[in-house]
Coordinates of N, CA and C in Angstrom, one line a residue:
M1393 N -12.5 -27.1 -13.2 CA -11.3 -26.7 -12.4 C -11.3 -25.2 -12.2
E1394 N -11.0 -24.7 -11.0 CA -10.9 -23.3 -10.7 C -9.8 -22.6 -11.4
K1395 N -10.0 -21.5 -12.0 CA -9.0 -20.7 -12.7 C -8.1 -20.0 -11.7
Q1396 N -6.8 -20.1 -11.8 CA -5.8 -19.4 -11.0 C -5.8 -17.9 -11.3
L1397 N -5.4 -17.1 -10.3 CA -5.3 -15.7 -10.5 C -4.3 -15.4 -11.6
S1398 N -3.2 -16.1 -11.7 CA -2.2 -15.8 -12.8 C -2.8 -16.1 -14.2
E1399 N -3.9 -16.8 -14.3 CA -4.5 -17.2 -15.6 C -5.6 -16.2 -16.0
M1400 N -5.9 -15.3 -15.1 CA -7.0 -14.3 -15.4 C -6.5 -13.1 -16.0
A1401 N -7.4 -12.6 -16.9 CA -7.1 -11.3 -17.6 C -7.4 -10.2 -16.6
L1402 N -6.9 -9.0 -16.8 CA -7.0 -7.8 -16.0 C -8.5 -7.5 -15.7
K1403 N -9.3 -7.6 -16.7 CA -10.8 -7.3 -16.5 C -11.4 -8.3 -15.6
E1404 N -11.0 -9.6 -15.7 CA -11.5 -10.6 -14.8 C -11.1 -10.3 -13.3
L1405 N -9.8 -9.9 -13.2 CA -9.3 -9.6 -11.8 C -10.0 -8.4 -11.2
W1406 N -10.3 -7.4 -12.0 CA -11.0 -6.2 -11.5 C -12.5 -6.6 -11.1
E1407 N -13.1 -7.5 -11.8 CA -14.4 -8.0 -11.5 C -14.4 -8.8 -10.1
L1408 N -13.4 -9.6 -10.0 CA -13.2 -10.4 -8.8 C -12.8 -9.6 -7.6
F1409 N -12.0 -8.6 -7.8 CA -11.5 -7.7 -6.8 C -11.9 -6.2 -7.0
P1410 N -13.2 -5.9 -6.8 CA -13.6 -4.5 -7.1 C -13.1 -3.6 -6.0
I1411 N -13.2 -2.3 -6.3 CA -12.9 -1.3 -5.2 C -14.0 -1.4 -4.2
V1412 N -13.6 -1.6 -3.0 CA -14.5 -1.7 -1.9 C -14.0 -0.7 -0.8
L1413 N -14.9 0.1 -0.3 CA -14.6 1.1 0.7 C -15.3 0.8 2.0
K1414 N -14.6 0.8 3.1 CA -15.3 0.5 4.4 C -14.8 1.5 5.4
E1415 N -15.7 1.6 6.4 CA -15.3 2.5 7.6 C -14.0 2.0 8.2
Y1416 N -13.3 2.9 8.8 CA -12.0 2.5 9.5 C -12.2 1.4 10.5
N1417 N -11.3 0.4 10.4 CA -11.3 -0.7 11.3 C -10.1 -0.6 12.3
P1418 N -10.3 -0.5 13.6 CA -9.2 -0.3 14.5 C -8.2 -1.5 14.5
Q1419 N -8.6 -2.6 13.9 CA -7.7 -3.8 13.8 C -6.7 -3.6 12.8
Y1420 N -6.8 -2.7 11.9 CA -5.8 -2.5 10.8 C -4.4 -2.4 11.4
N1421 N -4.2 -1.6 12.5 CA -2.9 -1.5 13.0 C -2.4 -2.8 13.6
E1422 N -3.3 -3.6 14.2 CA -2.9 -4.9 14.7 C -2.4 -5.8 13.6
W1423 N -3.2 -5.8 12.4 CA -2.8 -6.6 11.3 C -1.4 -6.2 10.8
Y1424 N -1.2 -4.9 10.7 CA 0.1 -4.4 10.3 C 1.2 -4.9 11.2
E1425 N 1.0 -4.8 12.5 CA 2.1 -5.2 13.5 C 2.4 -6.7 13.3
I1426 N 1.4 -7.5 13.1 CA 1.6 -9.0 12.9 C 2.4 -9.2 11.6
E1427 N 2.1 -8.6 10.5 CA 2.9 -8.8 9.3 C 4.3 -8.2 9.4
K1428 N 4.4 -7.1 10.1 CA 5.7 -6.4 10.3 C 6.6 -7.4 11.1
Q1429 N 6.1 -8.0 12.1 CA 6.9 -9.0 12.9 C 7.3 -10.2 12.0
S1430 N 6.3 -10.7 11.2 CA 6.6 -11.8 10.3 C 7.7 -11.5 9.3
I1431 N 7.7 -10.3 8.8 CA 8.7 -9.8 7.9 C 10.1 -9.8 8.6
F1432 N 10.1 -9.2 9.8 CA 11.4 -9.1 10.5 C 11.9 -10.5 10.9
S1433 N 11.0 -11.4 11.1 CA 11.4 -12.8 11.6 C 11.8 -13.6 10.4
N1434 N 11.5 -13.3 9.2 CA 11.7 -14.2 8.1 C 12.6 -13.7 7.0
I1435 N 13.0 -12.4 7.1 CA 14.0 -12.0 6.1 C 15.2 -11.4 6.9
N1436 N 16.3 -11.2 6.2 CA 17.5 -10.7 6.9 C 17.2 -9.3 7.3
A1437 N 17.2 -9.1 8.7 CA 16.9 -7.8 9.2 C 17.9 -6.7 8.8
D1438 N 19.1 -7.1 8.5 CA 20.1 -6.2 8.0 C 19.7 -5.5 6.7
N1439 N 18.8 -6.1 6.0 CA 18.4 -5.5 4.7 C 17.3 -4.5 4.9
I1440 N 16.7 -4.4 6.1 CA 15.6 -3.5 6.4 C 16.1 -2.1 6.8
A1441 N 15.8 -1.1 6.0 CA 16.1 0.3 6.4 C 15.0 0.9 7.3
R1442 N 13.7 0.6 6.9 CA 12.6 1.1 7.6 C 11.3 0.4 7.1
I1443 N 10.3 0.3 8.0 CA 9.1 -0.3 7.6 C 8.0 0.5 8.2
N1444 N 6.9 0.8 7.4 CA 5.8 1.6 7.9 C 4.5 1.2 7.3
H1445 N 3.5 1.4 8.1 CA 2.1 1.3 7.7 C 1.7 2.5 7.0
I1446 N 1.3 2.4 5.7 CA 0.9 3.6 4.9 C -0.5 3.4 4.4
G1447 N -0.9 4.4 3.6 CA -2.2 4.3 3.0 C -3.3 4.7 3.9
S1448 N -4.5 4.7 3.4 CA -5.7 5.1 4.2 C -5.9 4.3 5.5
S1449 N -5.6 3.0 5.4 CA -5.9 2.2 6.6 C -4.9 2.6 7.8
A1450 N -3.9 3.4 7.5 CA -3.0 3.9 8.6 C -3.5 5.2 9.2
V1451 N -4.7 5.7 8.7 CA -5.2 7.0 9.2 C -6.5 6.7 10.0
V1452 N -6.4 6.9 11.3 CA -7.6 6.6 12.1 C -8.8 7.4 11.7
G1453 N -9.9 6.6 11.5 CA -11.2 7.3 11.1 C -11.4 7.5 9.6
L1454 N -10.4 7.2 8.8 CA -10.6 7.4 7.3 C -11.2 6.2 6.7
I1455 N -12.2 6.5 5.8 CA -12.7 5.4 5.0 C -11.7 4.9 4.1
S1456 N -11.6 3.6 3.8 CA -10.6 3.1 3.0 C -10.9 1.7 2.4
K1457 N -10.1 1.3 1.4 CA -10.2 -0.1 1.1 C -9.8 -0.9 2.3
P1458 N -10.4 -2.0 2.6 CA -9.9 -2.8 3.7 C -8.6 -3.6 3.5
T1459 N -7.6 -2.8 3.2 CA -6.3 -3.3 2.8 C -5.3 -2.6 3.6
V1460 N -4.4 -3.4 4.2 CA -3.3 -2.8 5.0 C -2.1 -2.7 4.0
D1461 N -1.7 -1.4 3.8 CA -0.5 -1.2 2.9 C 0.7 -1.0 3.8
I1462 N 1.8 -1.7 3.4 CA 3.1 -1.6 4.1 C 4.2 -1.2 3.2
L1463 N 5.0 -0.2 3.6 CA 6.1 0.2 2.8 C 7.4 -0.4 3.5
L1464 N 8.0 -1.3 2.8 CA 9.3 -1.9 3.3 C 10.4 -1.2 2.5
E1465 N 11.2 -0.5 3.2 CA 12.4 0.1 2.6 C 13.6 -0.7 2.9
V1466 N 14.4 -1.0 1.9 CA 15.5 -1.9 2.1 C 16.8 -1.1 1.8
V1467 N 17.9 -1.6 2.3 CA 19.2 -1.0 2.0 C 19.7 -1.2 0.6
N1468 N 20.5 -0.3 0.1 CA 20.9 -0.4 -1.3 C 21.7 -1.7 -1.7
D1469 N 22.3 -2.3 -0.8 CA 23.0 -3.5 -1.1 C 22.2 -4.8 -0.9
C1470 N 20.9 -4.7 -0.7 CA 20.1 -5.8 -0.4 C 20.0 -6.7 -1.6
D1471 N 20.1 -8.0 -1.4 CA 20.0 -9.0 -2.5 C 18.5 -9.1 -2.8
I1472 N 18.0 -8.4 -3.8 CA 16.6 -8.3 -4.2 C 16.0 -9.7 -4.5
L1473 N 16.8 -10.5 -5.3 CA 16.2 -11.8 -5.7 C 16.0 -12.7 -4.5
R1474 N 16.9 -12.6 -3.5 CA 16.8 -13.4 -2.3 C 15.6 -12.9 -1.5
L1475 N 15.5 -11.6 -1.4 CA 14.3 -10.9 -0.7 C 13.0 -11.4 -1.3
I1476 N 12.9 -11.4 -2.6 CA 11.7 -11.9 -3.3 C 11.4 -13.3 -2.9
D1477 N 12.4 -14.2 -3.0 CA 12.2 -15.6 -2.6 C 11.7 -15.7 -1.1
D1478 N 12.4 -14.9 -0.2 CA 12.0 -15.0 1.2 C 10.6 -14.6 1.4
L1479 N 10.1 -13.5 0.7 CA 8.8 -13.0 0.9 C 7.8 -14.0 0.3
I1480 N 8.1 -14.6 -0.8 CA 7.2 -15.6 -1.4 C 7.0 -16.8 -0.4
V1481 N 8.1 -17.2 0.2 CA 8.0 -18.4 1.2 C 7.0 -18.1 2.3
I1482 N 6.9 -16.8 2.7 CA 6.0 -16.5 3.8 C 4.6 -16.0 3.4
G1483 N 4.3 -16.3 2.1 CA 3.0 -16.1 1.6 C 2.7 -14.9 0.8
W1484 N 3.7 -14.1 0.5 CA 3.5 -12.9 -0.3 C 3.5 -13.3 -1.8
G1485 N 2.6 -12.8 -2.6 CA 2.6 -13.0 -4.0 C 3.1 -11.7 -4.7
L1486 N 4.1 -11.9 -5.6 CA 4.7 -10.8 -6.3 C 3.7 -10.3 -7.4
M1487 N 3.2 -9.1 -7.3 CA 2.2 -8.6 -8.3 C 2.9 -7.8 -9.4
K1488 N 3.9 -6.9 -9.0 CA 4.6 -6.1 -10.0 C 6.1 -6.0 -9.6
K1489 N 6.9 -5.9 -10.6 CA 8.3 -5.7 -10.4 C 8.9 -4.7 -11.4
Q1490 N 9.4 -3.6 -10.9 CA 10.1 -2.6 -11.7 C 11.5 -2.6 -11.2
D1491 N 12.5 -2.5 -12.2 CA 13.9 -2.7 -11.9 C 14.6 -1.3 -11.6
E1492 N 14.3 -0.3 -12.3 CA 15.1 0.9 -12.2 C 14.2 2.1 -12.0
P1493 N 14.0 2.7 -10.9 CA 14.5 2.2 -9.6 C 13.7 1.0 -9.1
I1494 N 14.2 0.2 -8.2 CA 13.5 -1.0 -7.8 C 12.2 -0.6 -7.1
K1495 N 11.2 -1.2 -7.6 CA 9.9 -1.1 -6.9 C 9.2 -2.4 -7.1
L1496 N 8.9 -3.0 -6.0 CA 8.2 -4.3 -6.0 C 6.9 -4.2 -5.3
T1497 N 5.9 -4.8 -5.7 CA 4.6 -4.8 -5.1 C 4.1 -6.3 -4.9
F1498 N 3.9 -6.6 -3.6 CA 3.4 -7.9 -3.3 C 2.0 -7.8 -2.7
N1499 N 1.3 -8.9 -2.6 CA 0.0 -8.9 -2.0 C -0.2 -10.2 -1.2
K1500 N -1.2 -10.1 -0.3 CA -1.7 -11.3 0.5 C -3.2 -11.1 0.6
G1501 N -3.9 -12.2 0.6 CA -5.3 -12.0 0.8 C -6.2 -12.0 -0.5
Y1502 N -5.5 -12.3 -1.6 CA -6.3 -12.4 -2.9 C -6.4 -13.9 -3.2
T1503 N -7.6 -14.3 -3.4 CA -7.8 -15.7 -3.7 C -8.7 -15.9 -4.9
P1504 N -8.7 -17.1 -5.5 CA -9.5 -17.3 -6.7 C -11.0 -17.1 -6.5
N1505 N -11.4 -17.0 -5.2 CA -12.8 -16.7 -4.8 C -13.1 -15.3 -4.4
G1506 N -12.1 -14.4 -4.5 CA -12.2 -13.0 -4.0 C -11.3 -12.7 -2.9
F1507 N -11.6 -11.7 -2.2 CA -10.8 -11.2 -1.0 C -10.9 -12.2 0.2
A1508 N -9.8 -12.4 0.8 CA -9.8 -13.1 2.1 C -10.2 -12.1 3.2
D1509 N -10.2 -12.6 4.4 CA -10.6 -11.7 5.5 C -9.6 -10.6 5.8
K1510 N -8.4 -10.8 5.6 CA -7.3 -9.8 5.7 C -6.6 -9.7 4.4
V1511 N -6.4 -8.4 4.0 CA -5.8 -8.2 2.7 C -4.7 -7.2 2.9
Y1512 N -3.5 -7.5 2.2 CA -2.3 -6.6 2.4 C -1.7 -6.3 1.0
H1513 N -1.1 -5.2 1.0 CA -0.2 -4.8 -0.1 C 1.2 -4.5 0.5
L1514 N 2.2 -5.0 0.0 CA 3.6 -4.7 0.5 C 4.4 -4.1 -0.6
H1515 N 4.8 -2.8 -0.4 CA 5.6 -2.1 -1.4 C 7.0 -2.1 -0.9
V1516 N 7.9 -2.6 -1.8 CA 9.3 -2.7 -1.4 C 10.1 -1.8 -2.3
R1517 N 10.9 -0.9 -1.7 CA 11.8 0.0 -2.4 C 13.0 0.2 -1.6
Y1518 N 14.0 0.8 -2.3 CA 15.2 1.3 -1.5 C 14.8 2.4 -0.6
S1519 N 15.6 2.6 0.4 CA 15.3 3.7 1.4 C 15.3 5.0 0.6
G1520 N 14.2 5.8 0.9 CA 14.1 7.1 0.2 C 13.1 8.0 0.9
D1521 N 12.9 9.1 0.3 CA 12.0 10.2 0.9 C 10.6 10.1 0.2
W1522 N 9.9 9.0 0.5 CA 8.7 8.6 -0.3 C 7.5 9.4 0.1
E1523 N 6.8 9.8 -0.9 CA 5.6 10.7 -0.7 C 4.5 10.0 0.1
E1524 N 4.4 8.7 0.0 CA 3.3 8.0 0.8 C 3.4 8.3 2.3
L1525 N 4.7 8.4 2.8 CA 4.9 8.6 4.2 C 4.4 10.0 4.6
Y1526 N 4.7 11.0 3.7 CA 4.3 12.4 4.0 C 2.8 12.6 3.8
F1527 N 2.2 11.9 2.8 CA 0.8 12.0 2.6 C 0.0 11.5 3.8
R1528 N 0.5 10.3 4.3 CA -0.1 9.7 5.5 C -0.1 10.6 6.7
D1529 N 1.1 11.2 6.9 CA 1.3 12.1 8.1 C 0.4 13.3 8.0
Y1530 N 0.3 13.8 6.7 CA -0.5 15.0 6.5 C -2.0 14.8 6.8
L1531 N -2.5 13.6 6.4 CA -3.9 13.3 6.6 C -4.1 13.1 8.1
I1532 N -3.1 12.5 8.8 CA -3.2 12.3 10.3 C -3.3 13.6 11.0
E1533 N -2.5 14.6 10.5 CA -2.5 15.9 11.2 C -3.6 16.9 10.7
H1534 N -4.3 16.6 9.6 CA -5.3 17.5 9.1 C -6.6 16.7 8.8
A1535 N -7.4 16.6 9.8 CA -8.6 15.8 9.7 C -9.6 16.3 8.6
D1536 N -9.5 17.6 8.4 CA -10.4 18.2 7.3 C -9.9 17.7 5.9
V1537 N -8.6 17.6 5.7 CA -8.1 17.1 4.4 C -8.4 15.6 4.3
A1538 N -8.3 14.8 5.4 CA -8.6 13.4 5.4 C -10.1 13.2 5.1
N1539 N -10.9 14.0 5.7 CA -12.4 13.9 5.4 C -12.7 14.2 3.9
E1540 N -12.0 15.2 3.4 CA -12.1 15.6 1.9 C -11.7 14.4 1.0
Y1541 N -10.6 13.8 1.5 CA -10.1 12.6 0.7 C -11.1 11.5 0.7
G1542 N -11.7 11.2 1.9 CA -12.7 10.2 2.0 C -13.9 10.4 1.1
I1543 N -14.3 11.7 1.0 CA -15.4 12.0 0.2 C -15.1 11.8 -1.3
L1544 N -13.8 12.2 -1.7 CA -13.4 12.0 -3.0 C -13.4 10.5 -3.4
K1545 N -12.9 9.7 -2.5 CA -12.9 8.3 -2.8 C -14.3 7.7 -3.0
L1546 N -15.2 8.1 -2.1 CA -16.6 7.7 -2.2 C -17.2 8.1 -3.6
N1547 N -16.9 9.3 -4.0 CA -17.4 9.8 -5.3 C -16.8 9.1 -6.5
L1548 N -15.6 8.7 -6.4 CA -14.9 8.0 -7.5 C -15.4 6.5 -7.6
L1549 N -15.9 6.0 -6.5 CA -16.3 4.6 -6.4 C -17.3 4.3 -7.5
K1550 N -18.2 5.2 -7.7 CA -19.3 5.0 -8.7 C -18.8 4.7 -10.1
D1551 N -17.7 5.5 -10.5 CA -17.2 5.3 -11.8 C -16.1 4.3 -12.0
F1552 N -15.4 3.9 -10.9 CA -14.2 3.1 -11.0 C -14.3 1.8 -10.1
E1553 N -15.5 1.4 -9.8 CA -15.5 0.2 -8.9 C -14.8 -1.0 -9.5
H1554 N -14.8 -1.1 -10.8 CA -14.1 -2.3 -11.4 C -12.9 -1.8 -12.3
D1555 N -12.3 -0.7 -11.9 CA -11.1 -0.2 -12.7 C -10.1 0.4 -11.7
R1556 N -9.3 -0.5 -11.1 CA -8.3 0.0 -10.1 C -7.4 1.0 -10.7
D1557 N -6.9 0.9 -11.9 CA -6.0 1.9 -12.4 C -6.6 3.2 -12.6
G1558 N -7.9 3.2 -13.1 CA -8.6 4.5 -13.2 C -8.9 5.1 -11.8
Y1559 N -9.2 4.3 -10.8 CA -9.4 4.8 -9.5 C -8.2 5.5 -8.9
T1560 N -7.0 4.8 -9.1 CA -5.8 5.3 -8.6 C -5.4 6.6 -9.3
E1561 N -5.6 6.6 -10.6 CA -5.2 7.8 -11.4 C -6.1 9.0 -11.0
A1562 N -7.4 8.8 -10.8 CA -8.3 9.8 -10.5 C -8.0 10.5 -9.1
K1563 N -7.3 9.8 -8.2 CA -7.0 10.3 -6.9 C -5.6 11.0 -7.0
S1564 N -4.9 10.8 -8.0 CA -3.5 11.2 -8.1 C -3.3 12.8 -7.9
E1565 N -4.1 13.6 -8.5 CA -3.9 15.0 -8.3 C -4.1 15.5 -6.9
F1566 N -5.1 14.9 -6.2 CA -5.3 15.2 -4.8 C -4.1 14.8 -4.0
I1567 N -3.7 13.6 -4.2 CA -2.5 13.0 -3.4 C -1.3 13.8 -3.6
L1568 N -1.0 14.2 -4.9 CA 0.2 15.0 -5.2 C 0.1 16.3 -4.5
K1569 N -1.0 17.0 -4.6 CA -1.1 18.3 -4.0 C -0.8 18.3 -2.5
Y1570 N -1.4 17.4 -1.8 CA -1.2 17.3 -0.3 C 0.2 16.7 0.0
S1571 N 0.7 15.8 -0.8 CA 2.0 15.3 -0.6 C 3.1 16.4 -0.6
E1572 N 2.9 17.3 -1.6 CA 3.8 18.4 -1.8 C 3.8 19.3 -0.6
M1573 N 2.5 19.6 -0.1 CA 2.4 20.4 1.1 C 3.0 19.7 2.3
A1574 N 2.8 18.4 2.4 CA 3.4 17.7 3.5 C 4.9 17.7 3.5
K1575 N 5.5 17.6 2.3 CA 7.0 17.6 2.2 C 7.5 19.0 2.7
R1576 N 6.7 20.1 2.4 CA 7.2 21.4 2.9 C 7.0 21.4 4.4
D1577 N 5.9 20.9 5.0 CA 5.6 21.0 6.4 C 6.6 20.1 7.2
F1578 N 6.9 18.9 6.7 CA 7.7 17.9 7.4 C 9.0 17.7 6.7
Q1579 N 9.6 18.8 6.2 CA 10.8 18.8 5.3 C 11.9 17.8 5.9
G1580 N 12.3 16.9 5.1 CA 13.4 16.0 5.4 C 13.1 14.9 6.5
K1581 N 11.8 14.8 6.9 CA 11.5 13.8 7.9 C 11.8 12.4 7.6
Y1582 N 11.8 12.1 6.3 CA 12.0 10.7 5.8 C 13.2 10.5 4.9
K1583 N 14.2 11.3 5.2 CA 15.5 11.1 4.4 C 15.9 9.7 4.5
P1584 N 16.5 9.2 3.4 CA 17.0 7.8 3.4 C 17.9 7.5 4.6
Q1585 N 17.7 6.2 5.1 CA 18.5 5.8 6.2 C 19.7 5.0 5.8

């Protein structure tokens, strides 16, 4: 009998789902739009403050994991338990839940046999001035920095192919540096709604 993802240890999951980097796929934005419409159609739209395509797959031309990252910002009085249930019904799996402040991470496209053709991460938070939005915009506006980021990711792949936490941590200094620059350049662009 096939082992379910929930039964696997972290090391097994990292082996099954290694860090994979691919050239930019112009279909990423189409995939985002399909999931965005599904979310709007299946959860209470009054709970949605803002929804955005984030991460490297949102930056045209940038090498990335073939994963579409979505940031769903919800209003402060959103019924989080109901939201979780509604997202699970439409195929999202809850990966992580942090309560204070609320940070939920869902995924789609992870199977007991590895990645599906389309892979998504959905990050749910209360409306805020999130660095992921600024970092994305900075990379879009600064092709040289986006190229530098792509090179960094390729270099990290050698050491962290089967260590997602290590890979994420190794990128954090770069991301923080340019997120701070972006927040200065685009000051207040993403104030809570």
